[in-house]
Amino acid sequence: MKVLWIYLAVSCMAISLDPFPVLCNAQIAGAGYIVVASRSDVNLNFYRNWTEYKHGFGELSGDFFIGLDKLHAITKSQTYELYIHLEDFDGNTRFARYDEFYIENENALYKLSKLGTYTGDAGNAFHTKDQAFSTYDQDNDASETRHCAIERRGAWWYEVCTRRSTTLQNNLAKLDLYLANRIELKYFTSYKNLQIISFEDEDKPHYSQQINNTNMTAFVCSRFDGLCHFNLGNGLTQLPNTSSEGYNNVRRLYIANNNLTNIQIDQLPNNLEWLDIRNNNITSLDPNVAAFLLERNDNLTLVQSGINWKCNCNNTNLLNYLKLMKKEEDYDDYDDKYHKINNRVNFYHIEGPCPESCTCCVNGSEDQFIINCSSKALETFPDLPNKILGEPSLLLDNNFIETLSTSSLRNSTLRELHLKNNFLTHIHLDQLPSDLQVLDIRQNNITGLDDDVTQFISKLSNVQLSENPWQCSCKFTKVLAHLRKVNLTEYQAALWRCSKQKSCPELCTCCKEDESRRFIINCSNLGLPEIPSELPITENATLLFENNNLQTLDNSTKIIGFNQLKELHLRYNNLTKIEVLPKSIQLLDIRNNSLTTLNESVREFLTQKSNMSSLTIFISGNKWICHCKEIRFFRFTKNLAENIKDLCKTECHDSRLFVSLEEIDLCPEKIPRYVIYFTSFIMLSCLLSFLQCFWKSIVMWLYEKRLFLKLTTRLEKGTETKYDCFLAYCHKDSHLVSEYVQKLEHGRNRLRLCFYERDWLAGEPIPDCICHSVENSKCIVILMTKNFLKSVWGRLEFRLALHATSKDQYKRLIVIIYPGVENFDELDGELNSYLKLNTYLIRNDTNFWNKLIYALPHKIIDEDEEIEMINIET
């Protein structure tokens, strides 16, 4: 800065105090101003004590300060404004105006009591209103721990020690410190655009002591030799261009602990010998910068500890340079002191150095981190941290690795693992990263994979398994099934190695047991309705066909290789019939099916096999019939009890255990046949005799109960009549009629009765009424009592009825003998002859009503038919 003038706006002649000379300027900003301070030459020292600032110093013709007492006297007299004029070496000017200004007297420590509103373009740097004045020998600032006048090497109205002009802080780019009095560099830490600070060569010791403890974004350079040996500060975001004055001559560049994110080739001095970029935000270098470092590798030292590299795989210059740096770890630091700097090359994704002999880089996006250890003749798995950022891939192709690490690989965040052309013989699940997506194990010595490993790799997005000596061991059935699904050629090669077979039934898995040497054809759990039509023909073949839908094994089953089977496992199917079995069978498992028996041919075949060689059978869980008709099957199970290994668990269809049964339980001892025949004959004869004796009574009872009517009802012939029955009786026995009406008309048969008290018309001749009733009835019932025998009309009714029945064969005469009528010899000749030659009913018979109802005309009456009920008055 060239000129600093401070003015008070007032007429130069307006001061009414004791006279003292002042400098007036009427050319600045219009009206005249009293100049209270002026500084344009560094030769006058302004770093003075309290007394000098009280009385003033300097000459009005040059640089001076008017004095605090005089300044108080001037500002007290009337209202003043403060005007500050700034001018740089190039003639550029700035100003700051405050419309009011007043300081108090010495007793008040020259307190700045009034400071008006700011206008101008120099920036508002006056933030000290109500603050006392301080010098290096009198500390009146607001700070309790700091002496601002000493720290700032100047007297002022200090509040705090760090107030600066924001305009100057934001715009100052270059600073020449050619001052008689040295300053503290720490005051320039907030100057964001300040790039270069130059100082005199004789001040180098002074500034060198401050460099390590000051955070700045500028290069501090010696004016004499033009070399910038030190970089000051945290916060530098960009290096100057080499076109900056003096910058291209830099040989040692210390830019550690800053915020740099990149370095361009035009930002590196041509003769650079030392570059310290420690603890910046740099993750990569431009290929041109890397080429520059490679070319000057012998003459240029790069210190880069604290940098976490994200080097692109295409940036070969940087990759090669980082490889060279891995060989160097310690360097001499600047200053005369000897320091050791850890210059280890660290990578961002692994938060440490790249594994020995490997190359670390990012491919495409920053997340695709690759650790390339291919073709390095490695015999052991490299040490890796558990947590690797991004989507890391490890390339270990073309090495001599025999086994993978088991210490921490399972917890690793690796996404891809490439192990092509190594000497791996096995892989365990804890050797595979849990986040793995791609696995390449081609061209190794792996013969099989555990089931849990197979299950894990089957879920990966990409797996390469070819060109391994896979074995078809039954320990590795899952990997064989996986090979068949994803790489049929490898599966067929594995099958040929162990059985000289090139194929296996579709959907089935073929393998060989290591201990028993059995060749297993596993077609279980597939829901198949029948056995595959072609099976591999080999020794010790075993077919596992469990948990399917097989229903029969009959003679129509034509299966190539079926007779060569040594073992046949058919558990959990729906078998109901077996007619054929392999000729070489040694084990048959037919548990948990729907079998009820085995036919004779199968039983004979199994019996022969059990006599010729060892035979094992399992039959439990079926619905075996345990009846006498299957006694031969029962005997078969008893005879082959040693061969049937689960006989103690085998149950009949009715849940009885086979082992608890004997033949007598199925077929009890037979009774002689002739005894059965004789007993049956006797029982039949008795039944027939009983029926013969009681047939009529049975039929009567059934008819009376209206049971089996089609069997017991008699078909009535003849013409239809008005009445079913004419009831003939003596008028003295009319009290007997009501029970007949109740039983016959109102009973189940509902017959139509005719008797004189109800049905004869008054005034008609009795003989005519009797004749009319007999003619219009199918049956005549005579209630033969003593009164009836004494009655003339009774004998007439009997004769007419007898005459009518003789003329009409379908009419029926029924005589009911009541108590008291016993000697038929006393009857007249015609009645006596009839009773002796014809049957009659006795009223006192216990079965009287059944006999009577059955003897009367038969009728089939609907249940819903309504019969008129007539009450008979006795």
PDB file of C-alpha atoms in Angstrom, residues 718-852:
ATOM      1  CA  GLY A 718    -115.979-111.126  -7.543  1.00  0.00           C
ATOM      2  CA  THR A 719    -118.093-108.040  -8.083  1.00  0.00           C
ATOM      3  CA  GLU A 720    -117.668-104.943  -6.032  1.00  0.00           C
ATOM      4  CA  THR A 721    -120.322-104.582  -3.302  1.00  0.00           C
ATOM      5  CA  LYS A 722    -121.565-101.712  -1.231  1.00  0.00           C
ATOM      6  CA  TYR A 723    -120.427-103.264   2.051  1.00  0.00           C
ATOM      7  CA  ASP A 724    -117.447-105.312   2.962  1.00  0.00           C
ATOM      8  CA  CYS A 725    -119.205-107.117   5.755  1.00  0.00           C
ATOM      9  CA  PHE A 726    -122.830-107.684   6.979  1.00  0.00           C
ATOM     10  CA  LEU A 727    -122.886-108.035  10.726  1.00  0.00           C
ATOM     11  CA  ALA A 728    -125.764-110.412  11.773  1.00  0.00           C
ATOM     12  CA  TYR A 729    -126.704-110.528  15.446  1.00  0.00           C
ATOM     13  CA  CYS A 730    -129.668-110.668  17.781  1.00  0.00           C
ATOM     14  CA  HIS A 731    -131.131-107.340  18.773  1.00  0.00           C
ATOM     15  CA  LYS A 732    -130.496-108.357  22.364  1.00  0.00           C
ATOM     16  CA  ASP A 733    -126.731-108.416  21.582  1.00  0.00           C
ATOM     17  CA  SER A 734    -126.537-104.941  20.058  1.00  0.00           C
ATOM     18  CA  HIS A 735    -124.048-103.897  22.748  1.00  0.00           C
ATOM     19  CA  LEU A 736    -121.489-106.168  21.053  1.00  0.00           C
ATOM     20  CA  VAL A 737    -121.567-104.194  17.807  1.00  0.00           C
ATOM     21  CA  SER A 738    -119.566-101.199  19.003  1.00  0.00           C
ATOM     22  CA  GLU A 739    -116.274-103.111  19.396  1.00  0.00           C
ATOM     23  CA  TYR A 740    -116.585-104.445  15.836  1.00  0.00           C
ATOM     24  CA  VAL A 741    -117.195-100.975  14.535  1.00  0.00           C
ATOM     25  CA  GLN A 742    -114.203 -99.715  16.474  1.00  0.00           C
ATOM     26  CA  LYS A 743    -111.846-102.502  15.332  1.00  0.00           C
ATOM     27  CA  LEU A 744    -113.035-102.979  11.769  1.00  0.00           C
ATOM     28  CA  GLU A 745    -114.274 -99.619  10.571  1.00  0.00           C
ATOM     29  CA  HIS A 746    -111.947 -97.400  12.566  1.00  0.00           C
ATOM     30  CA  GLY A 747    -108.999 -99.787  12.581  1.00  0.00           C
ATOM     31  CA  ARG A 748    -106.173-100.085  10.093  1.00  0.00           C
ATOM     32  CA  ASN A 749    -108.276-102.006   7.498  1.00  0.00           C
ATOM     33  CA  ARG A 750    -111.203 -99.575   7.567  1.00  0.00           C
ATOM     34  CA  LEU A 751    -113.886-102.033   6.383  1.00  0.00           C
ATOM     35  CA  ARG A 752    -117.389-100.911   5.522  1.00  0.00           C
ATOM     36  CA  LEU A 753    -119.848-102.675   7.882  1.00  0.00           C
ATOM     37  CA  CYS A 754    -123.599-103.137   7.538  1.00  0.00           C
ATOM     38  CA  PHE A 755    -125.849-103.680  10.556  1.00  0.00           C
ATOM     39  CA  TYR A 756    -129.544-103.106  10.986  1.00  0.00           C
ATOM     40  CA  GLU A 757    -129.494-100.392  13.608  1.00  0.00           C
ATOM     41  CA  ARG A 758    -127.671 -98.057  11.231  1.00  0.00           C
ATOM     42  CA  ASP A 759    -128.117 -99.227   7.683  1.00  0.00           C
ATOM     43  CA  TRP A 760    -131.709-100.630   7.476  1.00  0.00           C
ATOM     44  CA  LEU A 761    -134.490 -98.273   6.445  1.00  0.00           C
ATOM     45  CA  ALA A 762    -137.427 -97.948   8.764  1.00  0.00           C
ATOM     46  CA  GLY A 763    -140.647 -99.486   7.483  1.00  0.00           C
ATOM     47  CA  GLU A 764    -138.993-101.999   5.199  1.00  0.00           C
ATOM     48  CA  PRO A 765    -139.889-105.649   5.702  1.00  0.00           C
ATOM     49  CA  ILE A 766    -137.257-107.447   7.776  1.00  0.00           C
ATOM     50  CA  PRO A 767    -136.848-110.300   5.290  1.00  0.00           C
ATOM     51  CA  ASP A 768    -136.235-107.805   2.502  1.00  0.00           C
ATOM     52  CA  CYS A 769    -133.705-105.938   4.595  1.00  0.00           C
ATOM     53  CA  ILE A 770    -131.888-109.174   5.423  1.00  0.00           C
ATOM     54  CA  CYS A 771    -131.814-110.204   1.748  1.00  0.00           C
ATOM     55  CA  HIS A 772    -130.658-106.742   0.668  1.00  0.00           C
ATOM     56  CA  SER A 773    -127.831-106.694   3.260  1.00  0.00           C
ATOM     57  CA  VAL A 774    -126.624-110.182   2.318  1.00  0.00           C
ATOM     58  CA  GLU A 775    -126.615-109.380  -1.404  1.00  0.00           C
ATOM     59  CA  ASN A 776    -124.677-106.101  -0.943  1.00  0.00           C
ATOM     60  CA  SER A 777    -121.936-107.548   1.302  1.00  0.00           C
ATOM     61  CA  LYS A 778    -118.842-109.584   0.431  1.00  0.00           C
ATOM     62  CA  CYS A 779    -118.876-111.300   3.795  1.00  0.00           C
ATOM     63  CA  ILE A 780    -121.531-112.176   6.404  1.00  0.00           C
ATOM     64  CA  VAL A 781    -120.379-112.289  10.018  1.00  0.00           C
ATOM     65  CA  ILE A 782    -122.751-114.014  12.454  1.00  0.00           C
ATOM     66  CA  LEU A 783    -122.387-113.249  16.149  1.00  0.00           C
ATOM     67  CA  MET A 784    -123.659-116.591  17.456  1.00  0.00           C
ATOM     68  CA  THR A 785    -124.817-116.114  20.987  1.00  0.00           C
ATOM     69  CA  LYS A 786    -127.545-117.850  22.973  1.00  0.00           C
ATOM     70  CA  ASN A 787    -129.862-114.996  22.052  1.00  0.00           C
ATOM     71  CA  PHE A 788    -129.065-115.452  18.354  1.00  0.00           C
ATOM     72  CA  LEU A 789    -129.942-119.171  18.502  1.00  0.00           C
ATOM     73  CA  LYS A 790    -133.297-118.403  20.122  1.00  0.00           C
ATOM     74  CA  SER A 791    -134.107-115.635  17.614  1.00  0.00           C
ATOM     75  CA  VAL A 792    -136.308-116.491  14.609  1.00  0.00           C
ATOM     76  CA  TRP A 793    -134.772-113.672  12.601  1.00  0.00           C
ATOM     77  CA  GLY A 794    -131.332-114.934  13.466  1.00  0.00           C
ATOM     78  CA  ARG A 795    -131.998-118.333  11.960  1.00  0.00           C
ATOM     79  CA  LEU A 796    -133.429-116.589   8.901  1.00  0.00           C
ATOM     80  CA  GLU A 797    -130.300-114.501   8.490  1.00  0.00           C
ATOM     81  CA  PHE A 798    -128.155-117.625   8.750  1.00  0.00           C
ATOM     82  CA  ARG A 799    -130.160-119.484   6.086  1.00  0.00           C
ATOM     83  CA  LEU A 800    -130.127-116.532   3.690  1.00  0.00           C
ATOM     84  CA  ALA A 801    -126.385-116.097   4.213  1.00  0.00           C
ATOM     85  CA  LEU A 802    -125.762-119.784   3.692  1.00  0.00           C
ATOM     86  CA  HIS A 803    -127.893-119.725   0.575  1.00  0.00           C
ATOM     87  CA  ALA A 804    -126.053-116.642  -0.779  1.00  0.00           C
ATOM     88  CA  THR A 805    -122.610-118.171  -0.223  1.00  0.00           C
ATOM     89  CA  SER A 806    -123.667-121.336  -1.981  1.00  0.00           C
ATOM     90  CA  LYS A 807    -124.773-119.322  -5.009  1.00  0.00           C
ATOM     91  CA  ASP A 808    -121.768-116.896  -5.020  1.00  0.00           C
ATOM     92  CA  GLN A 809    -118.481-118.649  -4.390  1.00  0.00           C
ATOM     93  CA  TYR A 810    -116.765-115.307  -3.612  1.00  0.00           C
ATOM     94  CA  LYS A 811    -119.087-114.495  -0.698  1.00  0.00           C
ATOM     95  CA  ARG A 812    -117.841-115.641   2.635  1.00  0.00           C
ATOM     96  CA  LEU A 813    -119.739-116.687   5.810  1.00  0.00           C
ATOM     97  CA  ILE A 814    -117.915-116.245   9.100  1.00  0.00           C
ATOM     98  CA  VAL A 815    -119.450-117.580  12.333  1.00  0.00           C
ATOM     99  CA  ILE A 816    -118.217-116.250  15.670  1.00  0.00           C
ATOM    100  CA  ILE A 817    -119.096-118.516  18.627  1.00  0.00           C
ATOM    101  CA  TYR A 818    -119.613-116.640  21.869  1.00  0.00           C
ATOM    102  CA  PRO A 819    -119.358-118.171  25.322  1.00  0.00           C
ATOM    103  CA  GLY A 820    -122.453-120.236  26.273  1.00  0.00           C
ATOM    104  CA  VAL A 821    -122.781-121.837  22.874  1.00  0.00           C
ATOM    105  CA  GLU A 822    -121.113-125.184  23.384  1.00  0.00           C
ATOM    106  CA  ASN A 823    -123.363-128.131  22.424  1.00  0.00           C
ATOM    107  CA  PHE A 824    -124.017-128.054  18.682  1.00  0.00           C
ATOM    108  CA  ASP A 825    -126.343-131.121  18.934  1.00  0.00           C
ATOM    109  CA  GLU A 826    -129.104-128.954  20.342  1.00  0.00           C
ATOM    110  CA  LEU A 827    -129.058-126.773  17.213  1.00  0.00           C
ATOM    111  CA  ASP A 828    -131.420-127.346  14.321  1.00  0.00           C
ATOM    112  CA  GLY A 829    -130.174-129.691  11.661  1.00  0.00           C
ATOM    113  CA  GLU A 830    -128.996-127.176   9.031  1.00  0.00           C
ATOM    114  CA  LEU A 831    -127.000-125.032  11.490  1.00  0.00           C
ATOM    115  CA  ASN A 832    -125.618-128.104  13.223  1.00  0.00           C
ATOM    116  CA  SER A 833    -124.384-129.549   9.938  1.00  0.00           C
ATOM    117  CA  TYR A 834    -122.675-126.261   8.912  1.00  0.00           C
ATOM    118  CA  LEU A 835    -120.794-125.869  12.168  1.00  0.00           C
ATOM    119  CA  LYS A 836    -119.577-129.437  12.042  1.00  0.00           C
ATOM    120  CA  LEU A 837    -118.397-129.151   8.430  1.00  0.00           C
ATOM    121  CA  ASN A 838    -116.926-125.571   8.435  1.00  0.00           C
ATOM    122  CA  THR A 839    -114.485-123.583  10.486  1.00  0.00           C
ATOM    123  CA  TYR A 840    -115.605-120.836  12.810  1.00  0.00           C
ATOM    124  CA  LEU A 841    -114.056-118.336  15.201  1.00  0.00           C
ATOM    125  CA  ILE A 842    -114.288-118.472  18.971  1.00  0.00           C
ATOM    126  CA  ARG A 843    -114.614-115.082  20.571  1.00  0.00           C
ATOM    127  CA  ASN A 844    -112.504-115.989  23.584  1.00  0.00           C
ATOM    128  CA  ASP A 845    -109.517-116.971  21.393  1.00  0.00           C
ATOM    129  CA  THR A 846    -106.457-114.862  22.292  1.00  0.00           C
ATOM    130  CA  ASN A 847    -105.694-114.401  18.597  1.00  0.00           C
ATOM    131  CA  PHE A 848    -109.332-113.678  17.727  1.00  0.00           C
ATOM    132  CA  TRP A 849    -108.968-110.283  16.130  1.00  0.00           C
ATOM    133  CA  ASN A 850    -105.957-111.277  13.968  1.00  0.00           C
ATOM    134  CA  LYS A 851    -107.909-114.263  12.648  1.00  0.00           C
ATOM    135  CA  LEU A 852    -111.054-112.223  12.076  1.00  0.00           C
TER     136      LEU A 852
END
